[in-house]
Short mmCIF file of C-alpha atoms in Angstrom, two decimals:
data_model
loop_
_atom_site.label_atom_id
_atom_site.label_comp_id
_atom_site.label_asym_id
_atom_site.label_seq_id
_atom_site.Cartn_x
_atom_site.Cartn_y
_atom_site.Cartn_z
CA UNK A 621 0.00 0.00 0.00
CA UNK A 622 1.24 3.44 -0.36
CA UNK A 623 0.35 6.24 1.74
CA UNK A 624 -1.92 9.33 0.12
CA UNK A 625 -1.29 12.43 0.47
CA UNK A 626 -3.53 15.08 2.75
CA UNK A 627 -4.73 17.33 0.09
CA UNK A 628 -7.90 18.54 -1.56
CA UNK A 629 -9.36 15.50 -3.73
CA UNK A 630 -7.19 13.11 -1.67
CA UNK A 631 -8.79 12.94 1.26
CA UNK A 632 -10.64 9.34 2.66
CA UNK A 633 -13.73 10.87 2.00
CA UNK A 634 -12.72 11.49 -1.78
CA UNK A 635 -12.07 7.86 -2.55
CA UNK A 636 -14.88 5.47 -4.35
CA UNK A 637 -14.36 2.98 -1.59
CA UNK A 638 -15.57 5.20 1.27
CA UNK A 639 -18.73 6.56 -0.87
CA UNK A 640 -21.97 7.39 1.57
CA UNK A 641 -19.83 6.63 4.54
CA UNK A 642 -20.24 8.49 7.35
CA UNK A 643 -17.55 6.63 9.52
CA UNK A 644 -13.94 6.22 7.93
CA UNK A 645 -11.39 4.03 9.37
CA UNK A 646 -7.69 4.61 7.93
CA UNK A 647 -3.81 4.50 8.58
CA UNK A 648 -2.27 8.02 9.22
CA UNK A 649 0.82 10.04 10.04
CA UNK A 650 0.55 12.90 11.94
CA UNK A 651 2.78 16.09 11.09
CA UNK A 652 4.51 15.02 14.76
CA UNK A 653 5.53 11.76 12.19
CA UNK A 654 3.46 8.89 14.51
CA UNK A 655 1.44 6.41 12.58
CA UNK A 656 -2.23 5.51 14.45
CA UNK A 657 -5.09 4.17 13.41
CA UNK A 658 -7.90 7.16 13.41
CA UNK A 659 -11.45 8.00 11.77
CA UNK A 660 -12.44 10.45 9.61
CA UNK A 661 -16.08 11.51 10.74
CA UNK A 662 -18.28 13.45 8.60
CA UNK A 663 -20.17 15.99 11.17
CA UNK A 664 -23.97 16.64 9.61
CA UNK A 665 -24.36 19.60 12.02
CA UNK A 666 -21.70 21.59 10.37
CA UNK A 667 -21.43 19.52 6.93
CA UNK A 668 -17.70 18.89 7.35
CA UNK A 669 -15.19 16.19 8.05
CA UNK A 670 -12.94 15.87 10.55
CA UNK A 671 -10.12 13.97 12.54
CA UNK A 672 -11.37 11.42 15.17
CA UNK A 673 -9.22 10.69 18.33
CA UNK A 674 -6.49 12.77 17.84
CA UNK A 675 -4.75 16.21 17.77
CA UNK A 676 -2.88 17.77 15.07
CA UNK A 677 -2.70 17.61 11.57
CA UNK A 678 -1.96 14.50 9.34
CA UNK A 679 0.23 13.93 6.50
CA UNK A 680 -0.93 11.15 4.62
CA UNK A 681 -3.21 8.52 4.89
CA UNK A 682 -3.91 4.99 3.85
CA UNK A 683 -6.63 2.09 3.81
CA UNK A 684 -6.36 -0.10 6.74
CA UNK A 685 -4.99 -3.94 5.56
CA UNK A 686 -7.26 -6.77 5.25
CA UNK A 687 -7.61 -8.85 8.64
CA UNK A 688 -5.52 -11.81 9.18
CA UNK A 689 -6.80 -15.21 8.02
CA UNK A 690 -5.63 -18.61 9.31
CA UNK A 691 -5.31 -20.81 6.04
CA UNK A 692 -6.16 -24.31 6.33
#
C-alpha cells in the first residue's frame, strides 16, 4: 500500500471505496511523524469532516490492511 497524500481531492472521504460513509477508518501520520489508526467523521451539524481521536494535523493517509486469516 502506499500512503496518500492530505490534500484537496485526496482525502478518505474522496475515494470510491468510502462513498456514503459516514464513519472512515484509515492509517495516518501525523505532522509530529506517529502512525495511528484514526477515523475520519463526517459531522452533519456543520457539513464537514474531521479527525477522530487525535490532535494535530496528518500527513498522509492509507486504507487499513485486510484482517488476518488462518489458512487451512
Amino acid at each position: 500500500m502506499e500512503w496518500i497524500k492530505c490534500v484537496s481531492g485526496q482525502m478518505p472521504e474522496d475515494d470510491e471505496r468510502y462513498k456514503d460513509k459516514k464513519v472512515i477508518n484509515v492509517i495516518a501520520t501525523t505532522n509530529k511523524g506517529v502512525v495511528t489508526k484514526v477515523q475520519r467523521i463526517f459531522n452533519d451539524y456543520a457539513n464537514t469532516w474531521y479527525w477522530g481521536r487525535i490532535c494535530g494535523g496528518m500527513r498522509a493517509w492509507m486504507p487499513l490492511p485486510e484482517p488476518y486469516k488462518e489458512e487451512h
